[in-house]
Structures are given as C-alpha cells and as structure tokens.
JSON list of C-alpha atoms in Angstrom, two decimals:
[
{"chain": "A", "resi": 17, "resn": "UNK", "atom": "CA", "xyz": [136.50, 89.99, 72.81]},
{"chain": "A", "resi": 18, "resn": "UNK", "atom": "CA", "xyz": [135.57, 92.03, 76.46]},
{"chain": "A", "resi": 19, "resn": "UNK", "atom": "CA", "xyz": [135.38, 89.45, 78.88]},
{"chain": "A", "resi": 20, "resn": "UNK", "atom": "CA", "xyz": [131.86, 89.79, 81.10]},
{"chain": "A", "resi": 21, "resn": "UNK", "atom": "CA", "xyz": [131.59, 89.47, 84.84]},
{"chain": "A", "resi": 22, "resn": "UNK", "atom": "CA", "xyz": [129.13, 86.74, 85.96]},
{"chain": "A", "resi": 23, "resn": "UNK", "atom": "CA", "xyz": [125.69, 88.04, 86.53]},
{"chain": "A", "resi": 24, "resn": "UNK", "atom": "CA", "xyz": [124.29, 87.54, 90.94]},
{"chain": "A", "resi": 25, "resn": "UNK", "atom": "CA", "xyz": [120.81, 88.27, 91.58]},
{"chain": "A", "resi": 26, "resn": "UNK", "atom": "CA", "xyz": [120.07, 88.37, 95.51]},
{"chain": "A", "resi": 27, "resn": "UNK", "atom": "CA", "xyz": [117.32, 89.10, 97.20]},
{"chain": "A", "resi": 28, "resn": "UNK", "atom": "CA", "xyz": [117.87, 91.52, 100.25]},
{"chain": "A", "resi": 29, "resn": "UNK", "atom": "CA", "xyz": [115.65, 93.98, 102.46]},
{"chain": "A", "resi": 30, "resn": "UNK", "atom": "CA", "xyz": [116.68, 97.17, 101.73]},
{"chain": "A", "resi": 31, "resn": "UNK", "atom": "CA", "xyz": [116.86, 100.22, 104.36]},
{"chain": "A", "resi": 32, "resn": "UNK", "atom": "CA", "xyz": [115.75, 103.91, 103.92]},
{"chain": "A", "resi": 33, "resn": "UNK", "atom": "CA", "xyz": [120.11, 104.43, 104.45]},
{"chain": "A", "resi": 34, "resn": "UNK", "atom": "CA", "xyz": [121.23, 101.42, 102.10]},
{"chain": "A", "resi": 35, "resn": "UNK", "atom": "CA", "xyz": [118.15, 103.36, 99.20]},
{"chain": "A", "resi": 36, "resn": "UNK", "atom": "CA", "xyz": [119.92, 106.50, 100.19]},
{"chain": "A", "resi": 37, "resn": "UNK", "atom": "CA", "xyz": [124.17, 105.02, 99.70]},
{"chain": "A", "resi": 38, "resn": "UNK", "atom": "CA", "xyz": [122.49, 103.69, 96.95]},
{"chain": "A", "resi": 39, "resn": "UNK", "atom": "CA", "xyz": [121.24, 106.23, 94.87]},
{"chain": "A", "resi": 40, "resn": "UNK", "atom": "CA", "xyz": [124.33, 108.16, 96.12]},
{"chain": "A", "resi": 41, "resn": "UNK", "atom": "CA", "xyz": [126.77, 106.21, 93.43]},
{"chain": "A", "resi": 42, "resn": "UNK", "atom": "CA", "xyz": [123.86, 106.78, 90.37]},
{"chain": "A", "resi": 43, "resn": "UNK", "atom": "CA", "xyz": [126.00, 108.78, 87.44]},
{"chain": "A", "resi": 44, "resn": "UNK", "atom": "CA", "xyz": [123.03, 109.69, 86.39]},
{"chain": "A", "resi": 45, "resn": "UNK", "atom": "CA", "xyz": [119.33, 108.90, 85.45]},
{"chain": "A", "resi": 46, "resn": "UNK", "atom": "CA", "xyz": [116.24, 110.79, 83.94]},
{"chain": "A", "resi": 47, "resn": "UNK", "atom": "CA", "xyz": [114.41, 113.14, 85.85]},
{"chain": "A", "resi": 48, "resn": "UNK", "atom": "CA", "xyz": [112.61, 112.23, 89.24]},
{"chain": "A", "resi": 49, "resn": "UNK", "atom": "CA", "xyz": [109.17, 112.02, 89.10]},
{"chain": "A", "resi": 50, "resn": "UNK", "atom": "CA", "xyz": [107.37, 113.28, 91.92]},
{"chain": "A", "resi": 51, "resn": "UNK", "atom": "CA", "xyz": [104.05, 111.33, 91.26]},
{"chain": "A", "resi": 52, "resn": "UNK", "atom": "CA", "xyz": [106.29, 108.90, 91.03]},
{"chain": "A", "resi": 53, "resn": "UNK", "atom": "CA", "xyz": [107.73, 108.27, 94.20]},
{"chain": "A", "resi": 54, "resn": "UNK", "atom": "CA", "xyz": [104.50, 109.19, 96.09]},
{"chain": "A", "resi": 55, "resn": "UNK", "atom": "CA", "xyz": [102.71, 106.40, 94.70]},
{"chain": "A", "resi": 56, "resn": "UNK", "atom": "CA", "xyz": [105.54, 104.62, 95.30]},
{"chain": "A", "resi": 57, "resn": "UNK", "atom": "CA", "xyz": [105.76, 106.17, 98.75]},
{"chain": "A", "resi": 58, "resn": "UNK", "atom": "CA", "xyz": [102.03, 105.03, 99.03]},
{"chain": "A", "resi": 59, "resn": "UNK", "atom": "CA", "xyz": [102.15, 101.59, 98.25]},
{"chain": "A", "resi": 60, "resn": "UNK", "atom": "CA", "xyz": [105.33, 100.92, 101.19]},
{"chain": "A", "resi": 61, "resn": "UNK", "atom": "CA", "xyz": [102.69, 102.80, 103.72]},
{"chain": "A", "resi": 62, "resn": "UNK", "atom": "CA", "xyz": [99.54, 100.62, 102.60]},
{"chain": "A", "resi": 63, "resn": "UNK", "atom": "CA", "xyz": [101.85, 97.22, 102.64]},
{"chain": "A", "resi": 64, "resn": "UNK", "atom": "CA", "xyz": [102.80, 98.20, 106.34]},
{"chain": "A", "resi": 65, "resn": "UNK", "atom": "CA", "xyz": [99.36, 99.09, 107.15]},
{"chain": "A", "resi": 66, "resn": "UNK", "atom": "CA", "xyz": [98.93, 95.66, 106.15]},
{"chain": "A", "resi": 67, "resn": "UNK", "atom": "CA", "xyz": [101.28, 94.04, 107.40]},
{"chain": "A", "resi": 68, "resn": "UNK", "atom": "CA", "xyz": [103.22, 92.69, 104.44]},
{"chain": "A", "resi": 69, "resn": "UNK", "atom": "CA", "xyz": [106.85, 93.25, 103.58]},
{"chain": "A", "resi": 70, "resn": "UNK", "atom": "CA", "xyz": [106.79, 93.10, 100.70]},
{"chain": "A", "resi": 71, "resn": "UNK", "atom": "CA", "xyz": [106.04, 96.51, 99.22]},
{"chain": "A", "resi": 72, "resn": "UNK", "atom": "CA", "xyz": [108.04, 97.45, 96.29]},
{"chain": "A", "resi": 73, "resn": "UNK", "atom": "CA", "xyz": [109.05, 94.01, 95.70]},
{"chain": "A", "resi": 74, "resn": "UNK", "atom": "CA", "xyz": [109.50, 93.95, 91.52]},
{"chain": "A", "resi": 75, "resn": "UNK", "atom": "CA", "xyz": [110.04, 91.44, 89.06]},
{"chain": "A", "resi": 76, "resn": "UNK", "atom": "CA", "xyz": [112.84, 94.52, 87.71]},
{"chain": "A", "resi": 77, "resn": "UNK", "atom": "CA", "xyz": [115.74, 94.11, 89.76]},
{"chain": "A", "resi": 78, "resn": "UNK", "atom": "CA", "xyz": [117.61, 96.86, 90.83]},
{"chain": "A", "resi": 79, "resn": "UNK", "atom": "CA", "xyz": [120.81, 96.60, 88.89]},
{"chain": "A", "resi": 80, "resn": "UNK", "atom": "CA", "xyz": [124.20, 97.88, 89.31]},
{"chain": "A", "resi": 81, "resn": "UNK", "atom": "CA", "xyz": [126.64, 98.67, 86.21]},
{"chain": "A", "resi": 82, "resn": "UNK", "atom": "CA", "xyz": [130.14, 97.20, 86.84]},
{"chain": "A", "resi": 83, "resn": "UNK", "atom": "CA", "xyz": [131.90, 98.42, 89.40]},
{"chain": "A", "resi": 84, "resn": "UNK", "atom": "CA", "xyz": [129.31, 100.08, 91.06]},
{"chain": "A", "resi": 85, "resn": "UNK", "atom": "CA", "xyz": [127.41, 102.55, 90.07]},
{"chain": "A", "resi": 86, "resn": "UNK", "atom": "CA", "xyz": [123.29, 102.04, 89.98]},
{"chain": "A", "resi": 87, "resn": "UNK", "atom": "CA", "xyz": [121.71, 101.58, 85.99]},
{"chain": "A", "resi": 88, "resn": "UNK", "atom": "CA", "xyz": [117.58, 101.78, 87.33]},
{"chain": "A", "resi": 89, "resn": "UNK", "atom": "CA", "xyz": [115.21, 101.89, 89.78]},
{"chain": "A", "resi": 90, "resn": "UNK", "atom": "CA", "xyz": [115.61, 105.69, 91.03]},
{"chain": "A", "resi": 91, "resn": "UNK", "atom": "CA", "xyz": [112.27, 105.58, 91.47]},
{"chain": "A", "resi": 92, "resn": "UNK", "atom": "CA", "xyz": [111.54, 102.43, 93.86]},
{"chain": "A", "resi": 93, "resn": "UNK", "atom": "CA", "xyz": [114.96, 103.43, 96.21]},
{"chain": "A", "resi": 94, "resn": "UNK", "atom": "CA", "xyz": [113.70, 107.36, 96.22]},
{"chain": "A", "resi": 95, "resn": "UNK", "atom": "CA", "xyz": [109.93, 105.85, 97.47]},
{"chain": "A", "resi": 96, "resn": "UNK", "atom": "CA", "xyz": [112.10, 103.81, 100.05]},
{"chain": "A", "resi": 97, "resn": "UNK", "atom": "CA", "xyz": [114.05, 106.97, 101.12]},
{"chain": "A", "resi": 98, "resn": "UNK", "atom": "CA", "xyz": [110.49, 109.02, 101.52]},
{"chain": "A", "resi": 99, "resn": "UNK", "atom": "CA", "xyz": [108.93, 106.57, 103.28]},
{"chain": "A", "resi": 100, "resn": "UNK", "atom": "CA", "xyz": [111.33, 105.89, 105.49]},
{"chain": "A", "resi": 101, "resn": "UNK", "atom": "CA", "xyz": [110.19, 102.04, 106.09]},
{"chain": "A", "resi": 102, "resn": "UNK", "atom": "CA", "xyz": [112.37, 99.37, 105.02]},
{"chain": "A", "resi": 103, "resn": "UNK", "atom": "CA", "xyz": [112.02, 96.90, 102.15]},
{"chain": "A", "resi": 104, "resn": "UNK", "atom": "CA", "xyz": [112.62, 94.02, 100.76]},
{"chain": "A", "resi": 105, "resn": "UNK", "atom": "CA", "xyz": [114.48, 93.91, 96.82]},
{"chain": "A", "resi": 106, "resn": "UNK", "atom": "CA", "xyz": [116.14, 91.88, 94.37]},
{"chain": "A", "resi": 107, "resn": "UNK", "atom": "CA", "xyz": [119.07, 93.65, 92.85]}
]
C-alpha cells in the first residue's frame, strides 16, 4: 500500500507574481476560458474598490499534487495575474 503525505491546508496572501509562479508548475489542465478569467478579474476589482481583501476566497482550495505541480484553480490564479491584485487564498 502506498504511503500518503499528510494534507496541509493554509491561507495565504497570493500576489500576482506568486500566482504566475504557481501556474508555471502546472502540468496541464483544461483550456483556459477567457470569459471565466474576465469574471474573476471583475470580482477582484470590485472587491478592491469596496475595500475588501477577500476577493476570490473560495471554499475550494488551490491544490498542489505531491511533488509540487498545480492541480486546480487555474482560472482563479489567472484572474489574480491579470488583475494585478493580490488576494487571500486557501491552499
């Protein structure tokens, strides 16, 4: 039986630079949909305008596979990169 690594959940403040570096670790995912990224950018900007730092805080964490590659959250992270607004994230 394979031994699994313990799951670690953290909440982090993700900068556009961090989001870009996480996206660079991805080994592929479904195609990025421009309209979904645009919606995340809109939500980020609205949160910033309202003085909130929760932005895209989601019940779905950013997941990394064992060894480090990004597994999900590509659209949310691309929204952080394109909006140039840092946000809190669970990972």
